[in-house]
Coordinates of C-alpha atoms in Angstrom, one line a residue:
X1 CA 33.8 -1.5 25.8
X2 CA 32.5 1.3 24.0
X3 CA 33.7 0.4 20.8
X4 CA 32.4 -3.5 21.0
X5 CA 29.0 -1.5 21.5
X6 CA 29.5 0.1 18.7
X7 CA 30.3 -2.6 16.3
X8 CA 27.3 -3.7 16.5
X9 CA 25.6 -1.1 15.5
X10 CA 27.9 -0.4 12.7
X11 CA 27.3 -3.7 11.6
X12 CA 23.5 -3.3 11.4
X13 CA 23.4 -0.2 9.8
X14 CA 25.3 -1.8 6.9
X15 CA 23.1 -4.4 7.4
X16 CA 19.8 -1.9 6.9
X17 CA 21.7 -0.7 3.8
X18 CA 22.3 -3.4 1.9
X19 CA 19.2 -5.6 2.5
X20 CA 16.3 -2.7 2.0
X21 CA 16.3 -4.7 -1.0
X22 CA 16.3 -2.2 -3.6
X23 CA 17.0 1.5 -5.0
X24 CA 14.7 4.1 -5.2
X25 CA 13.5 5.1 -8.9
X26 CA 13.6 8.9 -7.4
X27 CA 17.3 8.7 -7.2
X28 CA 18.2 7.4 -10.6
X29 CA 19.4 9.8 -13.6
X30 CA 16.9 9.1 -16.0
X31 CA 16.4 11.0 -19.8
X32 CA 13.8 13.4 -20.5
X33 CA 10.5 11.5 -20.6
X34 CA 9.5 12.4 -24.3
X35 CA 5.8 11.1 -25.4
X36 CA 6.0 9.1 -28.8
X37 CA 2.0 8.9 -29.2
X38 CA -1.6 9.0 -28.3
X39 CA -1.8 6.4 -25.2
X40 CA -5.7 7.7 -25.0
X41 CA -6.7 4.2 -27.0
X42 CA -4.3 2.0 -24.7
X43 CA -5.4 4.0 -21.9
X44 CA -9.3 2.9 -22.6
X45 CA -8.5 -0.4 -23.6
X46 CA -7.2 -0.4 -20.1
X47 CA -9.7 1.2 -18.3
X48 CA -12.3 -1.4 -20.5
X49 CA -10.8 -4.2 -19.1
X50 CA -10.0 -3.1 -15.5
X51 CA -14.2 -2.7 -14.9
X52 CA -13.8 -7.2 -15.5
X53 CA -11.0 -7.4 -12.6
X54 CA -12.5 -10.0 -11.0
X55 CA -11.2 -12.0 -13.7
X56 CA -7.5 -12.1 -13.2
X57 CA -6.8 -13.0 -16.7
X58 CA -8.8 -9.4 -17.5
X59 CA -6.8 -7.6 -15.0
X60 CA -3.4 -8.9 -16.2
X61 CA -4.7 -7.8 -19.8
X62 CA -5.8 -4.3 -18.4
X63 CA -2.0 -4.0 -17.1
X64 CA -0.6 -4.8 -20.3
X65 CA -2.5 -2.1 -21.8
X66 CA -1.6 0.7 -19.5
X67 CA 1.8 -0.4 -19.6
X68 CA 2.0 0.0 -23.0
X69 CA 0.1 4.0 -22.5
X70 CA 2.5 4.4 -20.5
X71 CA 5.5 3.6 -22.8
X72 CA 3.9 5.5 -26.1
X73 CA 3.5 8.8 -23.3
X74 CA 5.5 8.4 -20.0
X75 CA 4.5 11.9 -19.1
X76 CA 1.1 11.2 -17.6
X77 CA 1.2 10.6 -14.3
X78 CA -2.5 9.2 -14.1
X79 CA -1.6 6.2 -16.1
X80 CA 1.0 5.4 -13.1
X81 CA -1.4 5.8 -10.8
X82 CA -3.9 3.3 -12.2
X83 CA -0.5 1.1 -12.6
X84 CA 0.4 1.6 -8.6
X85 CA -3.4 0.7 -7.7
X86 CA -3.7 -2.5 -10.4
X87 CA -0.2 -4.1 -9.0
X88 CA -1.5 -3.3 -5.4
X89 CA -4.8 -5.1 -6.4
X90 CA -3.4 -8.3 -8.6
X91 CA -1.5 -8.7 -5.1
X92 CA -4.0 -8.2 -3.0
X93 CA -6.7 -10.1 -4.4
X94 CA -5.7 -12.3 -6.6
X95 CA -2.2 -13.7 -6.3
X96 CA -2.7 -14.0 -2.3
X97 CA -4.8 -17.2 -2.8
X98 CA -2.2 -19.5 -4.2
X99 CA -0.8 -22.0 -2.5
X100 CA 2.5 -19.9 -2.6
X101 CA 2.0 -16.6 -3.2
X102 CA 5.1 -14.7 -1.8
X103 CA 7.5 -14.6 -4.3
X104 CA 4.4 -13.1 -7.0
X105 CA 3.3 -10.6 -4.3
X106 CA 6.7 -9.3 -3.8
X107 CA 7.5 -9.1 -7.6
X108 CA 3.7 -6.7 -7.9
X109 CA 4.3 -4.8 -5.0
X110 CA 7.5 -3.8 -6.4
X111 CA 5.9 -2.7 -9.9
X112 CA 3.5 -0.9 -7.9
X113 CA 6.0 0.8 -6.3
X114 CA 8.0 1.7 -9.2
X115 CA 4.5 3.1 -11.1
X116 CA 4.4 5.1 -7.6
X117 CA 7.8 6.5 -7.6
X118 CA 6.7 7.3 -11.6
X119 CA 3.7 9.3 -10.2
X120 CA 5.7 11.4 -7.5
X121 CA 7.8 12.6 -10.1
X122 CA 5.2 13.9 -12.2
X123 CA 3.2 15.1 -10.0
X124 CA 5.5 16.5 -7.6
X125 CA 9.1 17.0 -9.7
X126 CA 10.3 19.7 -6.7
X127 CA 9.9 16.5 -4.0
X128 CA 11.4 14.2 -6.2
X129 CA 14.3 16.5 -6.8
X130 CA 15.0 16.9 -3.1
X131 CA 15.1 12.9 -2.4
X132 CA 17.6 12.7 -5.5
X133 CA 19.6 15.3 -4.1
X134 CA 20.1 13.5 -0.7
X135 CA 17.3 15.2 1.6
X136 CA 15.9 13.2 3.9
X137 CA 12.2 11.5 2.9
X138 CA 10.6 12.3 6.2
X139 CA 11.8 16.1 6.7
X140 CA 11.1 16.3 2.5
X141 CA 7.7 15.0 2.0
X142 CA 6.3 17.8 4.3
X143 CA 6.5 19.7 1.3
X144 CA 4.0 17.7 -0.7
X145 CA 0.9 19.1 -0.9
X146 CA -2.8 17.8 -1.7
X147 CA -1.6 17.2 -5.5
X148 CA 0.5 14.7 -4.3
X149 CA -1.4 12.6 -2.0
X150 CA -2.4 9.8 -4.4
X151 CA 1.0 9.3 -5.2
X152 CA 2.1 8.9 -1.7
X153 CA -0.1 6.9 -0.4
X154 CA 0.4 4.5 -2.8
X155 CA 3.8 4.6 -2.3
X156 CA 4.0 3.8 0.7
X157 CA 1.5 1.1 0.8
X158 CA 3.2 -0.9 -1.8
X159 CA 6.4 -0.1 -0.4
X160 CA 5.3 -1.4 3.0
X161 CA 4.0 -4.8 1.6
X162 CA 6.6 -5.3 -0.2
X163 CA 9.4 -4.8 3.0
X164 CA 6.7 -6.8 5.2
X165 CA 7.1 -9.8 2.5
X166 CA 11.0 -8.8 1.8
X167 CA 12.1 -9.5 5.3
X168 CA 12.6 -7.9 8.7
X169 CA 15.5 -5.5 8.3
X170 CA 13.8 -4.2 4.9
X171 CA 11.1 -3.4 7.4
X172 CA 13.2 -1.7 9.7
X173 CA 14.9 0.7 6.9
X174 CA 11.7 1.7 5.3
X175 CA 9.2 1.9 8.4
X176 CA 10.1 5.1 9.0
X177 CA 9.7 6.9 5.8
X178 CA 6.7 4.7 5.3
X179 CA 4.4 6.2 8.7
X180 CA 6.1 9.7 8.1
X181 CA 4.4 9.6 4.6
X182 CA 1.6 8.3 6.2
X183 CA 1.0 10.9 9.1
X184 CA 1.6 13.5 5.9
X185 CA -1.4 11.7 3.7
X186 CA -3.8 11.7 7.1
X187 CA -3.1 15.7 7.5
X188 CA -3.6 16.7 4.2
X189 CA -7.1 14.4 3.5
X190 CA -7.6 11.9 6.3
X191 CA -10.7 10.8 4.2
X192 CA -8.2 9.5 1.2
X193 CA -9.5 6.4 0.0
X194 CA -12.1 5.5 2.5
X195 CA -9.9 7.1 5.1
X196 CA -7.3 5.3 4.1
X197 CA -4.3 6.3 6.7
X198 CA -6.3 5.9 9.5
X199 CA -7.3 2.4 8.1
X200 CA -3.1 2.2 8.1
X201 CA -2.6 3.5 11.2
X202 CA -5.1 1.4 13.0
X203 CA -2.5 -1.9 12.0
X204 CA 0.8 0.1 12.8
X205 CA -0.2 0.9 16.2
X206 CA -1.1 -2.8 16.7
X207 CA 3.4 -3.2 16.6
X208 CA 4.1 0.5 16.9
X209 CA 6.0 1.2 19.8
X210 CA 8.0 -2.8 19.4
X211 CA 6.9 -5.0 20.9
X212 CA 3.2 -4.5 22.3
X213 CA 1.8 -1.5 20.0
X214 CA -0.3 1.2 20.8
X215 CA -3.7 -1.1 20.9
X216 CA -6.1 2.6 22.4
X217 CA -4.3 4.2 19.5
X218 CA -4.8 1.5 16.9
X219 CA -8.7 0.9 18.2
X220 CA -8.9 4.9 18.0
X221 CA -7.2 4.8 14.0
X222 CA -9.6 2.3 13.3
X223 CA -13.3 3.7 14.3
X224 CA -11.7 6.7 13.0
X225 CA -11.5 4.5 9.4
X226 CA -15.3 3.5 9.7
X227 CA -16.6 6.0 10.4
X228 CA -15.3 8.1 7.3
X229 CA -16.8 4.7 5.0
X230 CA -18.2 2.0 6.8
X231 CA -18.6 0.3 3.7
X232 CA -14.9 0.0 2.5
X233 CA -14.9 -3.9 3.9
X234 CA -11.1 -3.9 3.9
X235 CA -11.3 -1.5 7.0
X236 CA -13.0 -4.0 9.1
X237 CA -11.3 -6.9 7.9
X238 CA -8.1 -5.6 9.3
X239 CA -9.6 -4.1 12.3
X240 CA -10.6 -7.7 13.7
X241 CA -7.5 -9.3 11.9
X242 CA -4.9 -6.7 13.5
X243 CA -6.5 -5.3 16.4
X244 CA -9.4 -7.7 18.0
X245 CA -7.0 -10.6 17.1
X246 CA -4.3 -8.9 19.3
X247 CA -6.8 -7.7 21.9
X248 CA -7.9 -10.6 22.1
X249 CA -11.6 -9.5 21.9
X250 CA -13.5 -12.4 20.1
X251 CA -16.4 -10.4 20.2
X252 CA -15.5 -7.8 18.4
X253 CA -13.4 -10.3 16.1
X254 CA -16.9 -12.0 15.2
X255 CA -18.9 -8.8 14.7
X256 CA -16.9 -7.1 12.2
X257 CA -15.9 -10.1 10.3
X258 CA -19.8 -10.7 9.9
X259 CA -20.9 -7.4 9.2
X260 CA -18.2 -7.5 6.2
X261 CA -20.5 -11.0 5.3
X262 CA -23.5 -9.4 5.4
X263 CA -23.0 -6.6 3.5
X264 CA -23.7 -6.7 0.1
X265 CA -21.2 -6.7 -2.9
X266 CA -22.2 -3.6 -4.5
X267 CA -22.6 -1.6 -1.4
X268 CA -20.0 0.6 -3.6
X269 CA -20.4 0.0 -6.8
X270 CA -17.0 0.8 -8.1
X271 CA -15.4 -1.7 -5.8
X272 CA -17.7 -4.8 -6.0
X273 CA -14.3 -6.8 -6.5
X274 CA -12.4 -5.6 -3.5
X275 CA -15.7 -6.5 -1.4
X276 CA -15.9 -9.5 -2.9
X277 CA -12.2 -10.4 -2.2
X278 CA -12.6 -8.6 1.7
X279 CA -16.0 -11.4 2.3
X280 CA -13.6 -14.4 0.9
X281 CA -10.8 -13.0 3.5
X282 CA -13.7 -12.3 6.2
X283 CA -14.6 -16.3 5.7
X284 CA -11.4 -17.6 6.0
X285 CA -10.6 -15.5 9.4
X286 CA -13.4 -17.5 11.1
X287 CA -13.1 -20.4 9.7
X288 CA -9.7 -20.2 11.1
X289 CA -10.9 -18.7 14.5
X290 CA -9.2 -21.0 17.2
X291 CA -5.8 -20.0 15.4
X292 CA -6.6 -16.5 16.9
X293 CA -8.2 -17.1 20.1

């Protein structure tokens, strides 16, 4: 009896191993990164382009060009940051409105994530060497400190996209890590990126405990998230489409998703296309109302 319960278990633990999907850049042997010249003109050819994001032809071009900084001088870790954010956004507001978008989302995500795993190593070479050695990811990024938050976060954010859109048991190997990198993020600068891990939090508490969530907690994480920048629309967009949805609190559904209308584009002016993209998601959610309530 004990050992058919067992089997079981074995069998899913091969199961997590094989299907999280892929392995980790941090592990890999790789050659001394050597720079092979000036990436500043790629660089700002990037940067030129990524201010006309709203186009995604521009965006796609603004990749391109930090990709190729990033080949002349693999040593700067800010060029994989603005990779990590760029894949995350061409994801996130452009290839999620066609009519199949899955199989593109999973294939930015996971350049994000590489460009992330690019920036932890730079940034924080002592945490990367522990993962390659075989520590554990939760008990090792407690070491990280504030230097290394950008890289982190988005870390983990493409990383959990990309498992949500991979499939359940890539979920299941990576959620872990994923919160544990979180939690770290939120004690170190809870205000990171328009309090960005309380904006995270808010959704995982919504599943977190399986099968009913944490809905106080995740209500908590999100006011939490607004109140640090009421004007990152994202945060209320996911507040009514995670928690009201779940709570079932069509009031509160309504309100944010309205407020995120009525608010206008360039309410901060560095993000005018995220805000534009979080109004078209805001829309669609009550168009498609009766699918939630």
């Amino acid at each position: 009896m004990v050992r058919s319960r067992l089997l079981p278990l074995a069998t899913l633990a091969l199961l997590l191993a094989a299907c999280s999907g892929r392995q980790s850049t941090l592990t890999l042997d790789t050659k001394p990164l050597a720079k092979t010249g000036d990436a500043t003109p790629m660089v700002e050819k990037g940067d030129a382009l990524w201010a006309e994001r709203a186009d995604q032809a521009k965006a796609q071009e603004a990749i391109a060009a930090w990709e190729g900084a990033a080949a002349l001088d693999p040593t700067r870790a800010d060029v994989q940051l603005k990779l990590a954010y760029a894949y995350y956004f061409m994801a996130n507001v452009h290839l999620r409105w066609l009519d199949e978008p899955e199989e593109a989302q999973l294939a930015a995500y996971e350049k994000g994530l590489v460009a992330a795993e690019r920036a932890i190593k730079l940034e924080t070479p002592a945490f990367a060497e522990k993962i390659k050695a075989g520590e554990k990811w939760q008990a090792a990024v407690k070491t990280v400190g504030k230097e290394g938050i950008a890289g982190l976060y988005w870390h983990s954010t493409n990383l959990g996209k990309w498992a949500l859109l991979d499939g359940f048991t890539t979920i299941l190997a990576h959620k872990d890590d994923v919160a544990a990198t979180m939690q770290h993020v939120l004690d170190l600068d809870e205000t990171f990126f328009h309090g960005a891990p309380h904006r995270y939090f808010g959704v995982y508490r919504t599943k977190i405990p399986f099968p009913g969530g944490d809905l106080p907690a995740s209500k908590a994480h999100f006011e939490k998230a607004v109140a640090i920048d009421p004007n990152y629309l994202d945060t209320k967009v996911l507040f009514a489409e995670s928690y009201a949805a779940k709570a079932q609190d069509e009031a509160l559904f309504r309100k944010l998703l309205q407020e995120v209308i009525d608010t206008p584009d360039d309410v901060i002016p560095e993000l005018v296309p995220e805000n534009r993209n979080s109004k078209r998601v805001a829309k669609k959610l009550l168009e498609d109302i009766e699918e939630y309530f």
